[in-house]
Short mmCIF file of C-alpha atoms in Angstrom, two decimals:
data_model
loop_
_atom_site.label_atom_id
_atom_site.label_comp_id
_atom_site.label_asym_id
_atom_site.label_seq_id
_atom_site.Cartn_x
_atom_site.Cartn_y
_atom_site.Cartn_z
CA PRO C 1 20.12 3.78 -13.74
CA TYR C 2 18.00 3.28 -10.66
CA PRO C 3 15.72 4.99 -10.16
CA HIS C 4 15.11 5.88 -13.77
CA PRO C 5 15.45 9.67 -14.12
CA ALA C 6 12.31 9.95 -16.26
CA ILE C 7 10.10 8.24 -13.66
CA PRO C 8 9.07 10.28 -10.60
CA ALA C 9 9.94 8.71 -7.25
CA SER C 10 6.26 8.59 -6.34
CA CYS C 11 5.71 5.94 -9.04
CA HIS C 12 7.62 3.27 -7.13
CA THR C 13 5.82 3.67 -3.81
CA ARG C 14 2.17 3.07 -3.06
CA ILE C 15 0.48 3.14 0.33
CA LEU C 16 -1.97 0.29 0.64
CA LYS C 17 -4.83 1.71 2.73
CA LYS C 18 -7.73 -0.58 1.92
CA ALA C 19 -6.75 -3.42 4.26
CA SER C 20 -5.24 -3.60 7.69
CA PRO C 21 -2.42 -3.32 8.50
CA VAL C 22 -1.44 -0.38 6.32
CA THR C 23 1.39 -1.50 4.06
CA VAL C 24 3.88 0.58 2.14
CA ILE C 25 5.49 -0.93 -0.93
CA GLU C 26 8.78 0.75 -1.55
CA THR C 27 11.01 -0.94 -4.06
CA ARG C 28 14.77 -1.07 -3.79
CA PRO C 29 17.32 -2.02 -6.42
CA VAL C 30 18.66 -5.57 -6.29
CA ASP C 31 21.77 -6.13 -8.41
CA LEU C 32 21.72 -9.44 -10.28
CA GLY C 33 25.05 -8.77 -11.99
CA HIS C 34 23.68 -8.50 -15.53
CA MET C 35 20.81 -6.20 -14.53
CA THR C 36 19.02 -4.48 -11.64
CA ILE C 37 15.58 -5.54 -10.45
CA ALA C 38 13.32 -3.18 -8.49
CA CYS C 39 12.05 -5.33 -5.61
CA ALA C 40 10.13 -5.06 -2.35
CA GLU C 41 10.05 -7.61 0.44
CA LEU C 42 7.11 -7.41 2.83
CA PRO C 43 7.37 -9.25 6.14
CA PRO C 44 4.51 -11.44 7.37
CA ALA C 45 2.22 -10.39 10.21
CA ALA C 46 3.00 -13.74 11.88
CA PRO C 47 6.20 -15.68 11.16
CA GLY C 48 6.21 -19.20 9.86
CA GLY C 49 5.38 -19.42 6.17
CA LEU C 50 7.72 -19.66 3.22
CA PRO C 51 7.98 -16.61 0.93
CA VAL C 52 5.38 -15.99 -1.76
CA VAL C 53 6.88 -14.49 -4.92
CA PHE C 54 4.46 -12.51 -7.07
CA ILE C 55 5.44 -12.43 -10.76
CA ASN C 56 3.89 -9.64 -12.81
CA GLY C 57 2.22 -9.70 -16.17
CA LEU C 58 3.37 -7.65 -19.14
CA SER C 59 4.11 -4.03 -18.19
CA MET C 60 2.87 -4.47 -14.59
CA GLN C 61 4.83 -3.00 -11.71
CA ALA C 62 5.32 -4.35 -8.20
CA ILE C 63 2.83 -1.77 -6.92
CA ASP C 64 0.03 -3.04 -9.20
CA TRP C 65 -0.95 -6.10 -7.17
CA PRO C 66 -4.37 -5.84 -5.44
CA VAL C 67 -4.11 -4.55 -1.88
CA ALA C 68 -6.50 -7.09 -0.41
CA LEU C 69 -4.58 -10.00 -1.97
CA LEU C 70 -1.20 -8.85 -0.69
CA ASN C 71 -2.47 -8.20 2.82
CA ALA C 72 -4.33 -11.53 2.97
CA VAL C 73 -1.26 -13.51 1.92
CA ARG C 74 1.12 -11.61 4.16
CA ARG C 75 -0.83 -12.57 7.25
CA THR C 76 1.18 -15.80 7.24
CA HIS C 77 3.85 -15.46 4.53
CA PRO C 78 6.59 -13.00 3.63
CA LEU C 79 6.04 -11.49 0.18
CA VAL C 80 8.35 -10.62 -2.68
CA VAL C 81 7.02 -8.29 -5.36
CA PHE C 82 9.18 -6.89 -8.14
CA ASP C 83 9.29 -5.22 -11.53
CA ASN C 84 10.31 -7.55 -14.37
CA ARG C 85 13.06 -6.39 -16.71
CA ASP C 86 11.88 -3.59 -18.98
CA ALA C 87 9.07 -2.69 -16.56
CA GLY C 88 8.81 -0.09 -13.84
CA LEU C 89 12.14 0.68 -12.23
CA SER C 90 14.03 -2.45 -13.25
CA SER C 91 16.73 -2.35 -15.92
CA ALA C 92 15.48 -1.31 -19.32
CA PHE C 93 16.79 -3.13 -22.34
CA GLY C 94 15.30 -0.70 -24.82
CA PRO C 95 12.94 -1.21 -27.72
CA VAL C 96 13.13 -4.33 -29.82
CA VAL C 97 14.63 -3.52 -33.23
CA LEU C 98 12.49 -4.78 -36.09
CA GLY C 99 14.03 -6.74 -38.91
CA GLU C 100 13.34 -6.31 -42.60
CA GLN C 101 9.86 -5.61 -43.91
CA GLY C 102 7.63 -8.60 -43.14
CA ALA C 103 10.29 -10.35 -41.06
CA PRO C 104 9.42 -11.27 -37.47
CA PRO C 105 10.80 -8.84 -34.89
CA ALA C 106 14.16 -9.59 -33.32
CA THR C 107 13.74 -10.90 -29.80
CA ALA C 108 15.88 -9.18 -27.22
CA TYR C 109 15.09 -11.88 -24.64
CA ALA C 110 12.63 -14.67 -23.96
CA LEU C 111 10.38 -15.75 -21.10
CA ARG C 112 13.09 -18.25 -20.12
CA ASP C 113 15.45 -15.28 -19.55
CA MET C 114 12.81 -13.64 -17.38
CA ALA C 115 12.42 -16.89 -15.43
CA ALA C 116 16.20 -16.89 -14.88
CA ASP C 117 15.94 -13.28 -13.64
CA THR C 118 13.30 -14.37 -11.11
CA VAL C 119 15.34 -17.34 -9.88
CA GLY C 120 18.38 -15.03 -9.63
CA LEU C 121 16.34 -12.60 -7.54
CA ILE C 122 15.12 -15.40 -5.26
CA ASP C 123 18.73 -16.54 -4.81
CA ARG C 124 20.00 -13.00 -4.20
CA LEU C 125 17.35 -12.50 -1.51
CA GLY C 126 18.50 -15.71 0.18
CA HIS C 127 15.33 -17.74 -0.29
CA GLY C 128 15.40 -21.46 -1.01
CA ARG C 129 11.92 -22.84 -1.60
CA VAL C 130 9.11 -20.43 -2.43
CA HIS C 131 5.46 -20.27 -3.44
CA LEU C 132 4.99 -18.69 -6.88
CA VAL C 133 2.02 -16.57 -7.95
CA GLY C 134 2.00 -15.40 -11.55
CA TYR C 135 -0.43 -13.18 -13.37
CA SER C 136 -0.78 -13.43 -17.16
CA MET C 137 2.77 -13.41 -18.58
CA GLY C 138 3.98 -13.85 -14.98
CA GLY C 139 2.08 -17.15 -14.84
CA ARG C 140 3.99 -18.38 -17.87
CA ILE C 141 7.26 -17.30 -16.25
CA ALA C 142 6.22 -19.14 -13.07
CA GLN C 143 5.48 -22.31 -15.06
CA ILE C 144 8.97 -22.23 -16.56
CA ILE C 145 10.50 -21.86 -13.09
CA ALA C 146 8.40 -24.75 -11.75
CA ALA C 147 9.43 -26.97 -14.68
CA ASP C 148 13.13 -26.07 -14.52
CA HIS C 149 13.48 -25.88 -10.71
CA PRO C 150 10.82 -28.19 -9.21
CA GLY C 151 12.67 -28.52 -5.91
CA ARG C 152 12.48 -24.75 -5.38
CA VAL C 153 8.72 -24.40 -5.92
CA VAL C 154 6.39 -25.33 -3.06
CA SER C 155 3.24 -24.28 -4.91
CA LEU C 156 2.33 -22.66 -8.21
CA THR C 157 -0.65 -20.37 -8.77
CA CYS C 158 -1.26 -19.05 -12.27
CA MET C 159 -3.93 -16.44 -12.88
CA MET C 160 -5.09 -15.47 -16.37
CA SER C 161 -2.29 -17.59 -17.87
CA SER C 162 -1.85 -20.47 -20.26
CA GLY C 163 0.97 -22.80 -21.13
CA GLY C 164 1.60 -20.86 -24.33
CA GLN C 165 -0.97 -22.47 -26.60
CA ARG C 166 -2.57 -20.15 -29.16
CA ARG C 167 -6.02 -21.51 -28.32
CA VAL C 168 -7.10 -22.90 -24.97
CA GLU C 169 -10.45 -24.64 -24.64
CA ALA C 170 -12.28 -25.75 -21.53
CA ALA C 171 -12.63 -29.48 -21.00
CA ALA C 172 -15.90 -30.94 -22.31
CA GLU C 173 -17.28 -31.44 -18.79
CA VAL C 174 -17.02 -27.71 -18.00
CA ARG C 175 -18.35 -26.33 -21.29
#
């Protein structure tokens, strides 16, 4: 259910006081049919730019993005911040059930499913082309969206993310 009865209402709202203008992030439920996503849309200070969708890392909530970053971007672009499935106030799918001793854990869903959730949210909000910003796991989700829906992605910014390799090394010229 939304909001989750075990989570106090104060957990899904944060007043951003460090930058001007003061911004309040208050999430609302967005029904995607198969699940509900807790989402906030923040209008730009000046109209004109395409939306910037911020995709969280593992266990992050919409309210966890740095205040200065959100306020800087929303000077010229509308923002979309949201809780991924199984995080914050979005639908919870419950714990992953482990298999037999030594067997890999059963996977309830994959990053590709989370990418589909994000595209579904973008569609439900009525946005066509968007800028994507992903942090950690959110950067991997953003990469999947950019690969699967290149016409929908104007730009892609990945922070603290990789393409999924177990080991990532810097190029020789930057070592």
